[in-house]
Short mmCIF file of C-alpha atoms and ligand atoms in Angstrom, two decimals:
data_model
loop_
_atom_site.label_atom_id
_atom_site.label_comp_id
_atom_site.label_asym_id
_atom_site.label_seq_id
_atom_site.Cartn_x
_atom_site.Cartn_y
_atom_site.Cartn_z
CA UNK A 1 142.92 -112.62 124.84
CA UNK A 2 143.58 -109.11 123.71
CA UNK A 3 146.17 -107.21 125.70
CA UNK A 4 143.63 -104.62 126.85
CA UNK A 5 141.29 -107.34 128.11
CA UNK A 6 144.16 -109.08 129.86
CA UNK A 7 145.15 -105.88 131.60
CA UNK A 8 141.58 -105.28 132.70
CA UNK A 9 141.20 -108.75 134.14
CA UNK A 10 144.61 -108.51 135.88
CA UNK A 11 143.55 -105.19 137.29
CA UNK A 12 140.30 -106.72 138.46
CA UNK A 13 142.07 -109.63 140.11
CA UNK A 14 144.51 -107.36 141.92
CA UNK A 15 141.67 -105.12 142.92
CA UNK A 16 139.76 -108.07 144.31
CA UNK A 17 142.81 -109.34 146.17
CA UNK A 18 143.42 -105.93 147.71
CA UNK A 19 139.75 -105.55 148.52
CA UNK A 20 139.78 -108.90 150.25
CA UNK A 21 142.91 -108.05 152.24
CA UNK A 22 141.50 -104.69 153.18
CA UNK A 23 138.24 -106.12 154.49
CA UNK A 24 140.03 -108.99 156.25
CA UNK A 25 142.22 -106.56 158.16
CA UNK A 26 139.51 -103.94 158.66
CA UNK A 27 138.07 -105.59 161.73
CA UNK A 28 139.91 -104.92 164.96
CA UNK A 29 138.96 -107.00 167.98
CA UNK A 30 139.34 -105.59 171.48
CA UNK A 31 138.78 -107.09 174.91
CA UNK A 32 136.70 -105.71 177.79
CA UNK A 33 136.37 -107.34 181.21
CA UNK A 34 134.33 -107.11 184.40
CA UNK A 35 134.55 -108.83 187.76
CA UNK A 36 130.84 -109.65 188.07
CA UNK A 37 128.68 -112.03 186.04
CA UNK A 38 127.09 -111.55 182.62
CA UNK A 39 123.70 -111.29 184.29
CA UNK A 40 124.61 -108.19 186.30
CA UNK A 41 124.59 -104.40 186.08
CA UNK A 42 128.19 -104.55 184.80
CA UNK A 43 127.36 -107.36 182.36
CA UNK A 44 124.53 -105.30 180.90
CA UNK A 45 126.95 -102.39 180.61
CA UNK A 46 129.65 -104.17 178.63
CA UNK A 47 127.13 -106.04 176.47
CA UNK A 48 125.58 -102.73 175.43
CA UNK A 49 129.07 -101.29 174.89
CA UNK A 50 130.01 -104.15 172.53
CA UNK A 51 126.78 -103.83 170.56
CA UNK A 52 127.07 -100.06 170.26
CA UNK A 53 130.70 -100.19 169.13
CA UNK A 54 129.89 -102.65 166.36
CA UNK A 55 126.91 -100.58 165.28
CA UNK A 56 128.62 -97.20 165.44
CA UNK A 57 131.77 -98.36 163.61
CA UNK A 58 129.87 -100.46 161.05
CA UNK A 59 131.58 -103.59 162.36
CA UNK A 60 135.12 -102.31 161.95
CA UNK A 61 135.59 -102.74 165.71
CA UNK A 62 134.47 -105.75 167.65
CA UNK A 63 134.56 -105.96 171.44
CA UNK A 64 134.94 -109.35 173.10
CA UNK A 65 133.33 -109.46 176.53
CA UNK A 66 134.82 -111.28 179.54
CA UNK A 67 132.84 -111.76 182.74
CA UNK A 68 133.39 -113.03 186.31
CA UNK A 69 136.96 -111.80 186.63
CA UNK A 70 138.00 -114.39 184.05
CA UNK A 71 140.81 -112.08 182.93
CA UNK A 72 141.73 -111.25 186.54
CA UNK A 73 140.45 -109.08 189.39
CA UNK A 74 139.86 -105.36 189.01
CA UNK A 75 143.42 -104.28 189.90
CA UNK A 76 144.85 -106.79 187.43
CA UNK A 77 142.46 -105.63 184.72
CA UNK A 78 143.39 -102.00 185.26
CA UNK A 79 147.08 -102.95 185.05
CA UNK A 80 146.42 -104.89 181.84
CA UNK A 81 144.64 -101.88 180.32
CA UNK A 82 147.50 -99.60 181.36
CA UNK A 83 150.01 -101.96 179.72
CA UNK A 84 147.80 -102.50 176.67
CA UNK A 85 147.62 -106.30 176.96
CA UNK A 86 143.87 -105.74 177.25
CA UNK A 87 142.21 -102.69 175.65
CA UNK A 88 139.26 -102.09 177.97
CA UNK A 89 137.74 -102.78 181.37
CA UNK A 90 134.70 -101.72 183.34
CA UNK A 91 135.84 -101.49 186.94
CA UNK A 92 134.78 -100.03 190.26
CA UNK A 93 136.96 -97.23 191.62
CA UNK A 94 138.13 -99.66 194.33
CA UNK A 95 141.73 -100.18 193.19
CA UNK A 96 141.88 -97.00 191.07
CA UNK A 97 143.56 -94.68 193.64
CA UNK A 98 146.70 -96.80 193.25
CA UNK A 99 146.83 -95.61 189.62
CA UNK A 100 145.11 -92.21 189.71
CA UNK A 101 145.14 -90.87 193.29
CA UNK A 102 142.87 -87.93 192.38
CA UNK A 103 139.86 -90.29 192.40
CA UNK A 104 140.17 -90.93 196.15
CA UNK A 105 137.88 -88.05 197.04
CA UNK A 106 134.81 -89.68 195.48
CA UNK A 107 135.29 -92.81 197.62
CA UNK A 108 134.65 -90.84 200.82
CA UNK A 109 131.74 -92.37 202.79
CA UNK A 110 128.45 -90.46 203.06
CA UNK A 111 129.60 -87.94 200.44
CA UNK A 112 126.65 -88.36 198.09
CA UNK A 113 123.00 -88.07 199.18
CA UNK A 114 121.69 -90.52 196.62
CA UNK A 115 122.41 -91.96 193.17
CA UNK A 116 120.96 -88.92 191.39
CA UNK A 117 123.43 -86.71 193.27
CA UNK A 118 126.40 -88.95 192.47
CA UNK A 119 125.46 -89.22 188.79
CA UNK A 120 125.04 -85.46 188.56
CA UNK A 121 128.49 -84.83 190.05
CA UNK A 122 130.20 -87.45 187.88
CA UNK A 123 128.49 -86.41 184.65
CA UNK A 124 129.03 -82.73 185.49
CA UNK A 125 132.19 -80.60 185.33
CA UNK A 126 133.82 -82.18 188.41
CA UNK A 127 133.49 -85.78 187.20
CA UNK A 128 134.34 -84.98 183.60
CA UNK A 129 137.50 -83.16 184.72
CA UNK A 130 138.42 -86.17 186.86
CA UNK A 131 138.22 -88.39 183.76
CA UNK A 132 141.00 -86.35 182.15
CA UNK A 133 143.35 -87.17 185.05
CA UNK A 134 143.65 -90.68 183.62
CA UNK A 135 145.33 -89.45 180.41
CA UNK A 136 148.75 -89.02 181.98
CA UNK A 137 148.66 -92.55 183.43
CA UNK A 138 148.18 -94.45 180.18
CA UNK A 139 144.37 -94.56 180.20
CA UNK A 140 141.51 -92.96 178.37
CA UNK A 141 138.62 -92.89 180.84
CA UNK A 142 135.59 -93.09 178.55
CA UNK A 143 132.72 -92.68 181.03
CA UNK A 144 131.50 -93.14 184.58
CA UNK A 145 129.25 -96.09 185.34
CA UNK A 146 128.33 -97.49 188.76
CA UNK A 147 127.78 -100.33 191.21
CA UNK A 148 125.42 -98.30 193.41
CA UNK A 149 125.47 -97.65 197.16
CA UNK A 150 127.36 -100.19 199.22
CA UNK A 151 125.77 -102.06 202.13
CA UNK A 152 127.24 -104.38 204.78
CA UNK A 153 126.69 -108.13 204.95
CA UNK A 154 128.06 -110.65 207.44
CA UNK A 155 127.55 -114.14 208.82
CA UNK A 156 127.59 -113.23 212.53
CA UNK A 157 124.91 -110.72 213.56
CA UNK A 158 122.46 -108.02 212.61
CA UNK A 159 124.19 -104.68 212.25
CA UNK A 160 121.89 -101.86 213.40
CA UNK A 161 124.30 -99.39 214.97
CA UNK A 162 128.01 -98.76 214.40
CA UNK A 163 128.91 -100.63 217.63
CA UNK A 164 127.61 -103.83 216.02
CA UNK A 165 130.50 -103.66 213.55
CA UNK A 166 133.21 -103.73 216.21
CA UNK A 167 135.49 -106.71 215.73
CA UNK A 168 133.82 -108.00 212.57
CA UNK A 169 136.39 -109.22 210.10
CA UNK A 170 135.35 -107.83 206.76
CA UNK A 171 136.73 -108.08 203.28
CA UNK A 172 137.26 -104.61 201.79
CA UNK A 173 138.34 -103.45 198.39
CA UNK A 174 142.01 -102.52 197.95
CA UNK A 175 141.04 -98.89 198.54
CA UNK A 176 142.83 -96.67 201.07
CA UNK A 177 139.82 -94.40 201.71
CA UNK A 178 137.47 -97.29 202.43
CA UNK A 179 140.02 -99.02 204.62
CA UNK A 180 140.60 -95.89 206.73
CA UNK A 181 136.85 -95.38 207.19
CA UNK A 182 136.02 -98.97 208.02
CA UNK A 183 138.88 -99.15 210.53
CA UNK A 184 137.33 -96.04 212.07
CA UNK A 185 134.12 -98.02 212.56
CA UNK A 186 136.00 -100.74 214.42
CA UNK A 187 135.96 -103.23 211.55
CA UNK A 188 138.90 -105.60 211.17
CA UNK A 189 139.67 -104.85 207.53
CA UNK A 190 140.94 -107.51 205.12
CA UNK A 191 141.60 -106.12 201.64
CA UNK A 192 141.11 -108.77 198.99
CA UNK A 193 140.53 -109.01 195.23
CA UNK A 194 136.90 -109.59 194.31
CA UNK A 195 137.27 -113.03 192.67
CA UNK A 196 138.38 -114.43 196.04
CA UNK A 197 135.50 -113.02 198.07
CA UNK A 198 132.85 -115.74 197.69
CA UNK A 199 135.23 -118.48 198.83
CA UNK A 200 136.57 -116.35 201.68
CA UNK A 201 132.99 -115.82 202.93
CA UNK A 202 132.14 -119.49 202.44
CA UNK A 203 135.20 -120.71 204.32
CA UNK A 204 134.85 -118.11 207.05
CA UNK A 205 138.21 -116.50 206.33
CA UNK A 206 136.23 -113.27 206.76
CA UNK A 207 132.90 -112.67 208.50
CA UNK A 208 131.53 -110.22 206.01
CA UNK A 209 131.93 -107.85 203.11
CA UNK A 210 130.25 -104.75 201.74
CA UNK A 211 128.81 -104.22 198.28
CA UNK A 212 125.72 -102.82 196.58
CA UNK A 213 122.59 -104.98 196.16
CA UNK A 214 123.46 -105.34 192.47
CA UNK A 215 126.76 -107.05 193.31
CA UNK A 216 125.38 -109.05 196.26
CA UNK A 217 122.68 -110.54 194.02
CA UNK A 218 124.85 -111.13 190.95
CA UNK A 219 127.49 -112.84 193.08
CA UNK A 220 124.99 -114.87 195.13
CA UNK A 221 126.47 -113.72 198.43
CA UNK A 222 123.10 -114.62 200.02
CA UNK A 223 124.32 -118.23 199.86
CA UNK A 224 127.16 -117.47 202.26
CA UNK A 225 125.92 -114.44 204.25
CA UNK A 226 122.94 -114.24 206.60
CA UNK A 227 122.79 -110.59 207.68
CA UNK A 228 122.37 -107.57 205.42
CA UNK A 229 122.18 -103.98 206.68
CA UNK A 230 121.24 -101.20 204.32
CA UNK A 231 123.98 -98.92 205.53
CA UNK A 232 124.46 -97.24 202.13
CA UNK A 233 127.72 -96.05 203.63
CA UNK A 234 129.47 -95.21 200.38
CA UNK A 235 128.65 -94.76 196.72
CA UNK A 236 130.57 -97.12 194.45
CA UNK A 237 131.36 -95.52 191.10
CA UNK A 238 132.62 -97.51 188.14
CA UNK A 239 134.69 -96.43 185.16
CA UNK A 240 135.00 -97.63 181.60
CA UNK A 241 138.73 -97.46 181.00
CA UNK A 242 140.59 -97.85 177.74
CA UNK A 243 144.28 -98.16 176.95
CA UNK A 244 145.38 -94.65 175.97
CA UNK A 245 147.50 -95.71 172.96
CA UNK A 246 144.64 -97.82 171.56
CA UNK A 247 142.29 -94.85 171.91
CA UNK A 248 144.76 -92.41 170.36
CA UNK A 249 145.06 -94.61 167.27
CA UNK A 250 141.33 -94.21 166.51
CA UNK A 251 140.06 -91.74 163.93
CA UNK A 252 138.25 -88.70 165.31
CA UNK A 253 134.88 -90.20 164.37
CA UNK A 254 135.74 -93.53 166.02
CA UNK A 255 136.89 -91.74 169.19
CA UNK A 256 133.44 -90.20 169.38
CA UNK A 257 131.89 -93.62 168.72
CA UNK A 258 133.83 -95.12 171.63
CA UNK A 259 132.88 -92.33 174.03
CA UNK A 260 129.22 -92.42 173.00
CA UNK A 261 129.12 -96.21 173.27
CA UNK A 262 130.55 -95.96 176.78
CA UNK A 263 127.86 -93.43 177.71
CA UNK A 264 125.15 -95.75 176.38
CA UNK A 265 126.73 -98.58 178.37
CA UNK A 266 126.65 -96.46 181.52
CA UNK A 267 123.00 -95.60 180.93
CA UNK A 268 122.05 -99.28 180.69
CA UNK A 269 124.25 -100.11 183.67
CA UNK A 270 122.65 -97.45 185.86
CA UNK A 271 119.13 -98.49 184.82
CA UNK A 272 119.95 -102.04 185.90
CA UNK A 273 121.31 -100.78 189.26
CA UNK A 274 118.01 -98.95 189.76
CA UNK A 275 115.99 -102.09 189.06
CA UNK A 276 118.31 -104.19 191.27
CA UNK A 277 117.87 -101.66 194.08
CA UNK A 278 114.10 -101.70 193.62
CA UNK A 279 113.74 -105.47 193.96
CA UNK A 280 116.88 -106.42 195.88
CA UNK A 281 115.57 -106.46 199.43
CA UNK A 282 112.54 -108.57 198.55
CA UNK A 283 114.67 -111.00 196.58
CA UNK A 284 117.38 -111.33 199.20
CA UNK A 285 114.80 -111.82 201.98
CA UNK A 286 113.18 -114.53 199.88
CA UNK A 287 116.61 -116.17 199.67
CA UNK A 288 116.84 -116.23 203.46
CA UNK A 289 118.79 -113.10 204.37
CA UNK A 290 117.78 -111.00 207.34
CA UNK A 291 117.64 -107.44 206.08
CA UNK A 292 117.92 -104.45 208.42
CA UNK A 293 116.35 -101.70 206.35
CA UNK A 294 115.96 -98.99 209.01
CA UNK A 295 119.60 -98.28 209.80
CA UNK A 296 120.09 -94.93 211.52
CA UNK A 297 122.64 -93.44 209.13
CA UNK A 298 123.25 -90.41 211.34
CA UNK A 299 124.87 -92.73 213.90
CA UNK A 300 127.26 -94.08 211.30
CA UNK A 301 128.08 -90.56 210.13
CA UNK A 302 128.74 -89.56 213.75
CA UNK A 303 130.95 -92.60 214.35
CA UNK A 304 133.01 -91.55 211.35
CA UNK A 305 133.61 -87.99 212.62
CA UNK A 306 137.30 -88.51 213.52
CA UNK A 307 138.02 -90.17 210.16
CA UNK A 308 136.12 -87.44 208.39
CA UNK A 309 138.30 -84.82 210.04
CA UNK A 310 141.25 -86.66 208.48
CA UNK A 311 139.55 -86.72 205.09
CA UNK A 312 138.87 -82.98 205.33
CA UNK A 313 142.57 -82.40 205.94
CA UNK A 314 143.58 -84.72 203.12
CA UNK A 315 141.10 -83.61 200.46
CA UNK A 316 140.20 -80.10 201.62
CA UNK A 317 136.90 -79.33 203.33
CA UNK A 318 136.01 -76.87 200.56
CA UNK A 319 136.46 -79.57 197.90
CA UNK A 320 134.30 -82.04 199.81
CA UNK A 321 131.65 -79.37 200.42
CA UNK A 322 131.68 -78.40 196.74
CA UNK A 323 130.70 -81.98 195.89
CA UNK A 324 128.17 -82.16 198.75
CA UNK A 325 126.52 -78.94 197.63
CA UNK A 326 125.84 -79.99 194.04
CA UNK A 327 122.06 -79.94 193.61
O1 EAX B 1 132.92 -103.92 190.87
O2 EAX B 1 135.46 -105.51 194.58
C1 EAX B 1 134.31 -105.13 194.78
O3 EAX B 1 133.74 -105.28 195.87
C2 EAX B 1 133.54 -104.47 193.65
O4 EAX B 1 132.43 -103.81 194.14
C3 EAX B 1 133.18 -105.53 192.65
O5 EAX B 1 134.36 -106.03 192.11
C4 EAX B 1 132.31 -104.99 191.52
#
């Protein structure tokens, strides 16, 4: 072999070896988790996220999806994302005030008129500004998603008026705003991580819980709860959170890809919440639940007046009104 040929073939071999190494290390795998099942509004959200990320980064990033709280409950997942042992999670705002207290205001009951109002606030300047509050706490908040409006279920009785809630032992999220409000309604509050809820309802550790139709259906709470009241007492936002250091390492184009994928995920998630809301009552009745669908919300708002006065002090009446007045 002539020297020139030898050099060319050596060069080729090295090139191939480097090429191989480069492509082998070019794929980065990340984890994302949810507390509900694959066949749920959150499952749809993270599935779309994973597909979009692969597409938008030409396969350089791959997102592994974990359902049913298999990596832990929401608080644990948020902690894992903060520490970086897990890159991503889609979580409700339930446990979030313990990490980013500024989010508390959006967990105030009867703050949003309907889903369109909530989505407008969260996708608008107020919500987008709130996302930036996560930066200082080790997160990049990519986008808002949702669970929908929360309703009450229990195994004891139909809840038509606030008085019916008195003395009911209900599981709540680990959320200080919810807990204060539900106590104000006379509920015996039992904060608990979501993965424990089904068993707690089944064993009668608690009488009831509250969650949107999307969550009630995905988690088959109809198997362990008889009474559902469409109280719609609070909107339940979700967030797609990413470990800040993992996000900061991305190229500018990949950062955009991650944010846009999260927005696509939220779109799919919200569309599924809408379809769950549209068919939920019929489905849950068919599964044997008694559904009170004519709850007088004004009575619940009135019962919450003393707690609301506290919220106005804590969050500022002007701030609450600014959210209420978004049209
Ligand atoms: O995000 O804990 C809850 O009740 C949440 O709504 C549930 O984990 C879905």
